[in-house]
Amino acid sequence: MVLERLSKSKIPVLLLDARGIWSIRHILIATHMALRSWIRKENIARKLPLEIMLYASATREIDKAVKLLGLKPGLTEIVACIIVEGMGSTEELMRELMELLDEGLIIEVDDSLLEPGPLKEKLISWFSLTEEELKATYARDRNEAIEKCIIARMAYLNISKL
């Protein structure tokens, strides 16, 4: 019901499974890369939200991206990625989105969903990261090494399109 209402609205929002996003930097850089490929007309997908999902999952295959980041029944941890041209329209869009979602749902903004942690360890195998690669990555700690390696995988996707 909520997804139907969102798809019919004009709000440019992409809803993702938060467990598939390592950090805020992960989704921000995926969005930036997708927008850049869109502007250069080098996109893989026909729709920008799907392009973002492909970058965030570092794959050219829509089925794989949906498996990692797509919404599943019963999912309660969701990341909303809203794409707007200027900051002025952000507050208005957020208000519209909250009204649209207000169906007796309990909506709580929780920035901790975008923080790395043990619940997201499955991403290490998803992105095929090895312990050797993580140890060889220049980083303050393991979480930063994982983040950098995931971002590198997204960059490889960009290169592989050429």
N, CA and C of each residue as an Amber inpcrd file, in Angstrom:
protein
   486
   0.8210000  -1.1910000   0.0000000   0.0000000   0.0000000   0.0000000
   0.8720000   1.2660000   0.0000000   1.8350000   1.3400000   0.9330000
   2.7160000   2.4990000   1.0200000   3.5550000   2.6100000  -0.2440000
   4.1020000   1.4810000  -0.7090000   4.9350000   1.5090000  -1.9120000
   4.1310000   1.9340000  -3.1290000   2.8810000   1.5100000  -3.2150000
   2.0150000   1.9290000  -4.3260000   1.8300000   3.4360000  -4.3020000
   1.5520000   3.9750000  -3.1250000   1.3500000   5.4200000  -3.0020000
   2.6270000   6.1750000  -3.3590000   3.7750000   5.6590000  -2.9350000
   5.0450000   6.3090000  -3.2600000   5.3110000   6.2840000  -4.7570000
   5.0440000   5.1500000  -5.3930000   5.3250000   5.0380000  -6.8260000
   4.4300000   5.9630000  -7.6470000   3.2510000   6.2870000  -7.1400000
   2.3370000   7.1840000  -7.8540000   2.6130000   8.6520000  -7.5480000
   3.3810000   8.9100000  -6.5000000   3.6680000  10.2970000  -6.1230000
   4.7900000  10.8390000  -7.0040000   5.0080000  12.1390000  -6.8880000
   6.0720000  12.7740000  -7.6700000   7.3370000  12.9660000  -6.8370000
   7.3700000  12.3440000  -5.6810000   8.5290000  12.4830000  -4.8010000
   9.6470000  11.5720000  -5.3080000  10.8150000  12.1680000  -5.6490000
  11.9310000  11.3620000  -6.1680000  12.6520000  10.6330000  -5.0420000
  12.0920000   9.5280000  -4.5920000  12.6580000   8.8270000  -3.4420000
  13.0010000   7.3880000  -3.8070000  14.1070000   6.9280000  -3.2730000
  14.5280000   5.5430000  -3.4400000  14.5960000   4.9410000  -2.0410000
  13.8560000   3.8660000  -1.8200000  13.8730000   3.1870000  -0.5250000
  14.7280000   1.9350000  -0.6410000  15.6600000   1.7770000   0.2990000
  16.6140000   0.6690000   0.2650000  16.6490000  -0.0570000   1.6010000
  17.0150000  -1.3240000   1.5420000  17.2420000  -2.1200000   2.7490000
  18.5040000  -1.5770000   3.4230000  18.3620000  -1.0300000   4.6150000
  19.4850000  -0.4060000   5.3200000  20.6160000  -1.3840000   5.6080000
  20.3020000  -2.6710000   5.7000000  21.3480000  -3.6590000   5.9980000
  22.3460000  -3.7990000   4.8540000  21.9910000  -3.3030000   3.6630000
  22.8840000  -3.3870000   2.5100000  23.7210000  -2.1400000   2.2920000
  23.5680000  -1.1600000   3.1720000  24.3330000   0.0850000   3.0670000
  25.3110000   0.1410000   4.2350000  26.6130000   0.1590000   3.9290000
  27.6260000   0.1260000   4.9780000  27.6410000   1.4130000   5.8020000
  27.5470000   2.5740000   5.1240000  27.6750000   3.8540000   5.8230000
  27.0060000   4.9550000   5.0110000  26.9270000   6.1260000   5.6010000
  26.3680000   7.2790000   4.8900000  27.2250000   7.5940000   3.6630000
  28.5480000   7.4690000   3.8010000  29.4370000   7.7230000   2.6530000
  29.1570000   6.7580000   1.5150000  28.8590000   5.5230000   1.8420000
  28.5500000   4.4970000   0.8390000  27.3920000   4.9630000  -0.0460000
  26.2760000   5.3820000   0.5510000  25.1120000   5.7720000  -0.2460000
  25.3250000   7.1300000  -0.9190000  26.0260000   8.0500000  -0.2570000
  26.2870000   9.3530000  -0.8790000  27.1570000   9.2130000  -2.1220000
  28.2060000   8.4180000  -2.0340000  29.0960000   8.2440000  -3.1860000
  28.3980000   7.4590000  -4.2900000  27.6060000   6.4630000  -3.9270000
  26.8370000   5.7240000  -4.9420000  25.8930000   6.6700000  -5.6780000
  25.2510000   7.5630000  -4.9370000  24.3360000   8.5350000  -5.5460000
  25.0990000   9.4840000  -6.4540000  26.2440000   9.9600000  -5.9900000
  27.0680000  10.8650000  -6.8010000  27.5130000  10.1870000  -8.1020000
  27.9950000   8.9560000  -7.9940000  28.4470000   8.2300000  -9.1870000
  27.2930000   7.9950000 -10.1610000  26.1290000   7.6570000  -9.6280000
  24.9640000   7.4200000 -10.4840000  24.5400000   8.7120000 -11.1850000
  24.5140000   9.8150000 -10.4470000  24.1500000  11.1030000 -11.0500000
  25.1470000  11.4940000 -12.1350000  26.4250000  11.2860000 -11.8490000
  27.4570000  11.6210000 -12.8330000  27.3000000  10.7760000 -14.0980000
  27.0540000   9.4920000 -13.9430000  26.8800000   8.6400000 -15.1260000
  25.6090000   9.0280000 -15.8730000  24.5930000   9.4570000 -15.1350000
  23.3300000   9.8830000 -15.7390000  23.5450000  11.1410000 -16.5830000
  24.2560000  12.1170000 -16.0190000  24.5300000  13.3770000 -16.7180000
  25.3690000  13.1260000 -17.9680000  26.3280000  12.2220000 -17.8740000
  27.2020000  11.9070000 -19.0150000  26.5560000  10.9490000 -20.0120000
  25.3480000  10.5190000 -19.6960000  24.6140000   9.5570000 -20.5350000
  25.3790000   8.2340000 -20.6790000  26.0210000   7.8250000 -19.5800000
  26.7490000   6.5560000 -19.5230000  26.0530000   5.5820000 -18.5760000
  24.7860000   5.8580000 -18.2800000  24.0500000   5.0550000 -17.3100000
  23.7880000   3.6430000 -17.8110000  23.6460000   2.7230000 -16.8580000
  23.3040000   1.3320000 -17.1460000  21.7870000   1.1850000 -17.1550000
  21.1430000   1.7330000 -16.1170000  19.6920000   1.6000000 -15.9480000
  18.9460000   2.7140000 -16.6800000  17.6570000   2.4910000 -16.8770000
  16.8220000   3.4950000 -17.5470000  16.2500000   4.5170000 -16.5730000
  16.3290000   4.2070000 -15.2800000  15.7940000   5.1220000 -14.2690000
  16.8760000   5.4090000 -13.2400000  16.9530000   6.6720000 -12.8150000
  17.9980000   7.0950000 -11.8840000  17.9860000   6.3240000 -10.5590000
  16.8340000   6.1150000  -9.9140000  16.8720000   5.3530000  -8.6550000
  17.4860000   3.9580000  -8.8220000  17.2130000   3.3150000  -9.9270000
  17.7900000   1.9910000 -10.1750000  19.2940000   2.1000000 -10.4230000
  19.7170000   3.1650000 -11.0810000  21.1500000   3.4010000 -11.3040000
  21.8690000   3.5470000  -9.9550000  21.2480000   4.2610000  -9.0250000
  21.8260000   4.4180000  -7.6840000  21.9420000   3.0570000  -7.0090000
  20.9060000   2.2440000  -7.1420000  20.9150000   0.9170000  -6.5300000
  22.0270000   0.0520000  -7.1280000  22.2470000   0.1500000  -8.4310000
  23.3150000  -0.6200000  -9.0790000  24.6810000  -0.1970000  -8.5440000
  24.8950000   1.1090000  -8.4300000  26.1740000   1.5800000  -7.8950000
  26.3490000   1.1620000  -6.4400000  25.3100000   1.3380000  -5.6310000
  25.4190000   1.0040000  -4.2050000  25.7150000  -0.4770000  -3.9900000
  25.2440000  -1.3220000  -4.9020000  25.5100000  -2.7620000  -4.7810000
  26.7210000  -3.1830000  -5.6130000  27.3040000  -2.2320000  -6.3460000
  28.4980000  -2.4630000  -7.1700000  28.3120000  -3.6110000  -8.1540000
  27.1680000  -3.6340000  -8.8040000  26.9080000  -4.6620000  -9.8090000
  26.1580000  -4.0610000 -10.9900000  26.3190000  -4.6740000 -12.1420000
  25.5810000  -4.2600000 -13.3390000  24.2670000  -5.0290000 -13.4550000
  24.0710000  -6.0100000 -12.5800000  22.9040000  -6.8860000 -12.6730000
  21.7980000  -6.4300000 -11.7220000  20.6650000  -6.0610000 -12.2960000
  19.5420000  -5.5470000 -11.5170000  19.0720000  -6.5670000 -10.4860000
  18.9910000  -7.8380000 -10.8680000  18.5310000  -8.8740000  -9.9320000
  19.4070000  -8.9360000  -8.6820000  20.7260000  -8.8400000  -8.8720000
  21.6450000  -8.8810000  -7.7280000  21.4800000  -7.6410000  -6.8480000
  21.3200000  -6.4870000  -7.4900000  21.1420000  -5.2450000  -6.7350000
  19.8710000  -5.2990000  -5.8950000  18.8080000  -5.8060000  -6.4820000
  17.5290000  -5.9100000  -5.7710000  17.6380000  -6.9200000  -4.6300000
  18.3980000  -7.9890000  -4.8490000  18.5730000  -8.9980000  -3.7950000
  19.2350000  -8.3790000  -2.5620000  20.2240000  -7.5180000  -2.7740000
  20.9210000  -6.8900000  -1.6520000  20.1310000  -5.7300000  -1.0630000
  19.6160000  -4.8510000  -1.9150000  19.0840000  -3.5780000  -1.4390000
  17.5760000  -3.4040000  -1.5600000  16.9200000  -4.3100000  -2.2620000
  15.4780000  -4.1770000  -2.4500000  14.7040000  -4.4010000  -1.1620000
  13.5130000  -3.8200000  -1.1090000  12.6670000  -3.9830000   0.0760000
  12.0560000  -5.3700000   0.0900000  12.0340000  -5.9540000   1.2840000
  11.4690000  -7.2960000   1.4690000  10.3070000  -7.2130000   2.4560000
   9.3670000  -8.1470000   2.3820000   8.2480000  -8.1390000   3.3360000
   8.7540000  -8.1810000   4.7780000   8.1710000  -7.3510000   5.6110000
   8.5320000  -7.3330000   7.0240000   9.7590000  -6.5020000   7.3610000
  10.3890000  -5.9240000   6.3540000  11.5950000  -5.1280000   6.5850000
  11.2500000  -3.8650000   7.3680000  12.0070000  -3.5940000   8.4040000
  11.7390000  -2.4080000   9.2210000  12.8710000  -1.3890000   9.1740000
  14.0190000  -1.7730000   8.6540000  15.1610000  -0.8640000   8.5940000
  15.3520000  -0.4180000   7.1530000  14.8960000   0.8010000   6.8650000
  14.8670000   1.3000000   5.4940000  15.6130000   2.6250000   5.4100000
  16.4020000   2.7740000   4.3570000  17.0860000   4.0250000   4.0630000
  16.3230000   4.6980000   2.9280000  16.0260000   5.9810000   3.1060000
  15.3660000   6.7530000   2.0500000  16.3950000   7.6770000   1.4230000
  16.5460000   7.5700000   0.1230000  17.4610000   8.4220000  -0.6330000
  16.5820000   9.3370000  -1.4860000  16.5850000  10.6310000  -1.1600000
  15.7490000  11.6000000  -1.8650000  16.6570000  12.4980000  -2.6840000
  16.3500000  12.6260000  -3.9710000  17.1830000  13.4010000  -4.8740000
  16.4510000  14.6880000  -5.2280000  17.0450000  15.8290000  -4.8330000
  16.4460000  17.1300000  -5.1240000  17.5120000  18.0560000  -5.6910000
  17.0700000  19.0740000  -6.4280000  18.0250000  19.9970000  -7.0360000
  18.5730000  21.0190000  -6.0550000  17.7340000  21.5240000  -5.1740000
  18.1830000  22.5410000  -4.2300000  17.7450000  22.2100000  -2.8250000
  18.4380000  22.7740000  -1.8620000  18.1120000  22.4930000  -0.4650000
  16.7410000  23.0340000  -0.0800000  16.2610000  24.0850000  -0.7580000
  14.9670000  24.6720000  -0.4310000  13.8250000  23.6950000  -0.5560000
  13.9050000  22.8090000  -1.5160000  12.8020000  21.8740000  -1.7420000
  12.8840000  20.6360000  -0.8470000  13.9910000  20.4500000  -0.1600000
  14.1770000  19.2560000   0.6630000  13.1570000  19.1670000   1.7950000
  12.9930000  20.2650000   2.5310000  12.0560000  20.2450000   3.6610000
  10.6340000  19.9750000   3.1910000  10.2400000  20.6070000   2.0960000
   8.8930000  20.4090000   1.5530000   8.6950000  18.9520000   1.1270000
   9.6900000  18.3900000   0.4580000   9.6010000  16.9920000   0.0370000
   9.5310000  16.0500000   1.2360000  10.3070000  16.3270000   2.2660000
  10.2720000  15.4870000   3.4660000   8.8910000  15.5420000   4.1160000
   8.2950000  16.7340000   4.1570000   6.9540000  16.8800000   4.7280000
   5.9480000  16.0710000   3.9060000   6.0390000  16.1880000   2.5720000
   5.1530000  15.4210000   1.6790000   5.3320000  13.9230000   1.8920000
   6.5840000  13.4980000   1.9890000   6.8800000  12.0800000   2.1690000
   6.2950000  11.5710000   3.4830000   6.4600000  12.3300000   4.5510000
   5.9300000  11.9110000   5.8480000   4.4020000  11.8370000   5.8120000
   3.7580000  12.7820000   5.1180000   2.2940000  12.7410000   4.9860000
   1.8690000  11.5080000   4.2060000   2.6000000  11.2200000   3.1520000
   2.2850000  10.0780000   2.3000000   2.4230000   8.7660000   3.0660000
   3.4170000   8.7090000   3.9180000   3.6760000   7.4810000   4.6660000
   2.8280000   7.3580000   5.9290000   2.1420000   8.4170000   6.2970000
   1.3730000   8.4150000   7.5450000   0.0980000   7.5970000   7.4020000
   0.2330000   6.3070000   7.5780000  -0.9070000   5.3820000   7.5130000
  -0.9750000   4.5870000   8.8030000  -0.7010000   5.2440000   9.8880000
  -0.6710000   4.5140000  11.1440000   0.6730000   3.8380000  11.3600000
   1.6180000   4.1070000  10.4580000   2.9550000   3.5340000  10.6130000
   3.7260000   4.3410000  11.6490000   4.5850000   3.6860000  12.3500000
   5.4630000   4.3980000  13.2710000   6.7600000   4.6460000  12.5130000
   7.0170000   5.9120000  12.2450000   8.2090000   6.2750000  11.4860000
   9.1810000   6.9550000  12.4330000  10.3750000   6.4340000  12.4660000
  11.4000000   6.9740000  13.3440000  12.6510000   7.2020000  12.5140000
  13.1850000   8.4070000  12.5900000  14.4320000   8.7020000  11.8960000
  15.5630000   8.2010000  12.7850000  16.3910000   7.3190000  12.2270000
  17.4610000   6.7000000  13.0060000  18.7400000   6.6870000  12.1820000
  19.5840000   7.6850000  12.4160000  20.8390000   7.7970000  11.6670000
  21.7820000   6.6270000  11.9170000  21.5820000   5.9070000  13.0070000
  22.4740000   4.7850000  13.3140000  22.3470000   3.6620000  12.2790000
  21.2590000   3.6670000  11.4930000  21.1140000   2.6590000  10.4360000
  22.2030000   2.8010000   9.3800000  22.7850000   4.0060000   9.2940000
  23.8280000   4.2520000   8.3030000  25.2250000   4.2040000   8.9150000
  25.3310000   3.6010000  10.0700000  26.6410000   3.4380000  10.6980000
  27.1200000   2.0080000  10.4930000  28.4330000   1.8480000  10.2460000
  28.9630000   0.4920000  10.0990000  28.8580000  -0.2710000  11.4110000
  28.8330000  -1.5700000  11.3090000  28.7790000  -2.3660000  12.5250000
  28.6530000  -3.8430000  12.2340000  28.6480000  -4.6530000  13.2920000
  28.6390000  -6.1080000  13.1390000  27.4200000  -6.6500000  12.3940000
  26.2850000  -5.9430000  12.4590000  25.0960000  -6.4210000  11.7530000
  25.2620000  -6.3540000  10.2350000  26.2620000  -5.6180000   9.7960000
  26.4720000  -5.4510000   8.3560000  27.6560000  -6.2650000   7.8330000
  28.1520000  -7.1710000   8.6440000  29.3070000  -7.9880000   8.2540000
  29.0450000  -8.8130000   6.9920000  27.7840000  -9.1120000   6.6830000
  27.4790000  -9.8850000   5.4730000  27.9300000  -9.1420000   4.2150000
  28.0890000  -7.8320000   4.3190000  28.5230000  -7.0560000   3.1600000
  29.9540000  -7.3880000   2.7610000  30.7440000  -7.8820000   3.6960000
  32.1190000  -8.2730000   3.3790000  32.1050000  -9.3820000   2.3350000
  31.2510000 -10.3630000   2.5180000  31.1720000 -11.4380000   1.5200000
  30.4330000 -10.9730000   0.2710000  29.4110000 -10.1260000   0.4270000
  28.6720000  -9.6300000  -0.7480000  29.6220000  -8.9420000  -1.7230000
  30.5030000  -8.0870000  -1.1980000  31.4330000  -7.3490000  -2.0450000
  32.7320000  -8.1200000  -2.2830000  32.7860000  -9.3740000  -1.8370000
  33.9580000 -10.2430000  -2.0170000  35.2340000  -9.6150000  -1.4630000
  35.1450000  -9.0440000  -0.2850000  36.3160000  -8.4480000   0.3430000
  37.0660000  -9.5330000   1.1070000  38.3750000  -9.5170000   0.9930000
  39.1860000 -10.5000000   1.7160000  39.8660000  -9.8200000   2.9000000
  40.2470000 -10.6190000   3.8820000  40.9540000 -10.0800000   5.0470000
  42.2760000  -9.4430000   4.6180000  42.9390000 -10.0550000   3.6350000
  44.2050000  -9.5090000   3.1420000  43.9890000  -8.1180000   2.5520000
  42.9240000  -7.9750000   1.7700000  42.6090000  -6.6850000   1.1590000
  42.3060000  -5.6390000   2.2430000  41.5410000  -6.0270000   3.2440000
  41.1940000  -5.0910000   4.3170000  42.4350000  -4.6740000   5.1030000
  43.3370000  -5.6240000   5.3680000  44.5640000  -5.3070000   6.1030000
  45.4970000  -4.4230000   5.2820000  45.4710000  -4.5710000   3.9560000
  46.3480000  -3.7970000   3.0820000  45.8080000  -2.3940000   2.8000000
  44.5710000  -2.1450000   3.1570000  43.9460000  -0.8490000   2.8940000
  44.3510000   0.1500000   3.9720000  44.8170000   1.3060000   3.5350000
  45.2180000   2.3500000   4.4720000  43.9590000   2.9460000   5.1010000
  43.7660000   2.6900000   6.3890000  42.5680000   3.1600000   7.0850000
  42.8240000   3.2240000   8.5840000  42.0150000   4.0280000   9.2740000
  42.1340000   4.1520000  10.7400000  41.7450000   2.8680000  11.4470000
  40.7210000   2.2020000  10.9020000  40.2240000   0.9900000  11.5500000
  39.5670000   0.0810000  10.5080000  39.0930000  -1.0520000  10.9640000
  38.4860000  -2.0500000  10.0720000  37.2520000  -1.4920000   9.3510000
  36.4140000  -0.7340000  10.0630000  35.2120000  -0.1780000   9.4400000
  35.5470000   0.7450000   8.2770000  36.5610000   1.5880000   8.4720000
  36.9650000   2.4950000   7.3980000  37.5660000   1.7050000   6.2300000
  38.3090000   0.6570000   6.5220000  38.8820000  -0.1790000   5.4580000
  37.7680000  -0.8270000   4.6320000  36.7480000  -1.3320000   5.3050000
  35.6170000  -1.9450000   4.5920000  34.9360000  -0.9010000   3.7160000
  34.6910000   0.2770000   4.2770000  34.0470000   1.3530000   3.5200000
  34.8540000   1.7090000   2.2680000  36.1640000   1.8640000   2.4310000
  37.0180000   2.2130000   1.2940000  36.9990000   1.1240000   0.2230000
  37.0020000  -0.1180000   0.6330000  36.9750000  -1.2260000  -0.3340000
  35.6310000  -1.2950000  -1.0670000  34.5400000  -1.0260000  -0.3660000
  33.2200000  -1.0030000  -1.0150000  33.1740000   0.1240000  -2.0440000
  33.6860000   1.2860000  -1.6820000  33.7120000   2.4190000  -2.6070000
  34.5860000   2.0900000  -3.8170000  35.6800000   1.3700000  -3.5900000
  36.5260000   0.9410000  -4.7120000  35.7500000   0.0190000  -5.6510000
  34.9290000  -0.8710000  -5.0960000  34.1090000  -1.7700000  -5.9300000
  33.1370000  -0.9590000  -6.7910000  32.5850000   0.1110000  -6.2040000
  31.6740000   0.9660000  -6.9660000  32.4340000   1.6710000  -8.0890000
  33.6630000   2.0780000  -7.8110000  34.4820000   2.7250000  -8.8370000
  34.8140000   1.7450000  -9.9630000  35.0690000   0.4810000  -9.6190000
  35.3340000  -0.5330000 -10.6500000  34.1300000  -0.6920000 -11.5670000
  32.9450000  -0.6010000 -11.0010000  31.7270000  -0.6910000 -11.8090000
  31.7150000   0.4320000 -12.8350000  32.1030000   1.6140000 -12.4010000
  32.1470000   2.7610000 -13.2990000  33.1490000   2.5380000 -14.4280000
  34.3080000   2.0130000 -14.0980000  35.3540000   1.7560000 -15.0910000
  34.9310000   0.6500000 -16.0510000  34.2860000  -0.3770000 -15.5350000
  33.9120000  -1.5280000 -16.3680000  32.8520000  -1.1890000 -17.4080000
  32.1900000  -0.0410000 -17.2520000  31.1690000   0.3630000 -18.2230000
  31.7960000   0.9130000 -19.4940000  33.0400000   1.3730000 -19.3940000
  33.6750000   2.0360000 -20.5460000  34.1000000   1.0600000 -21.6100000
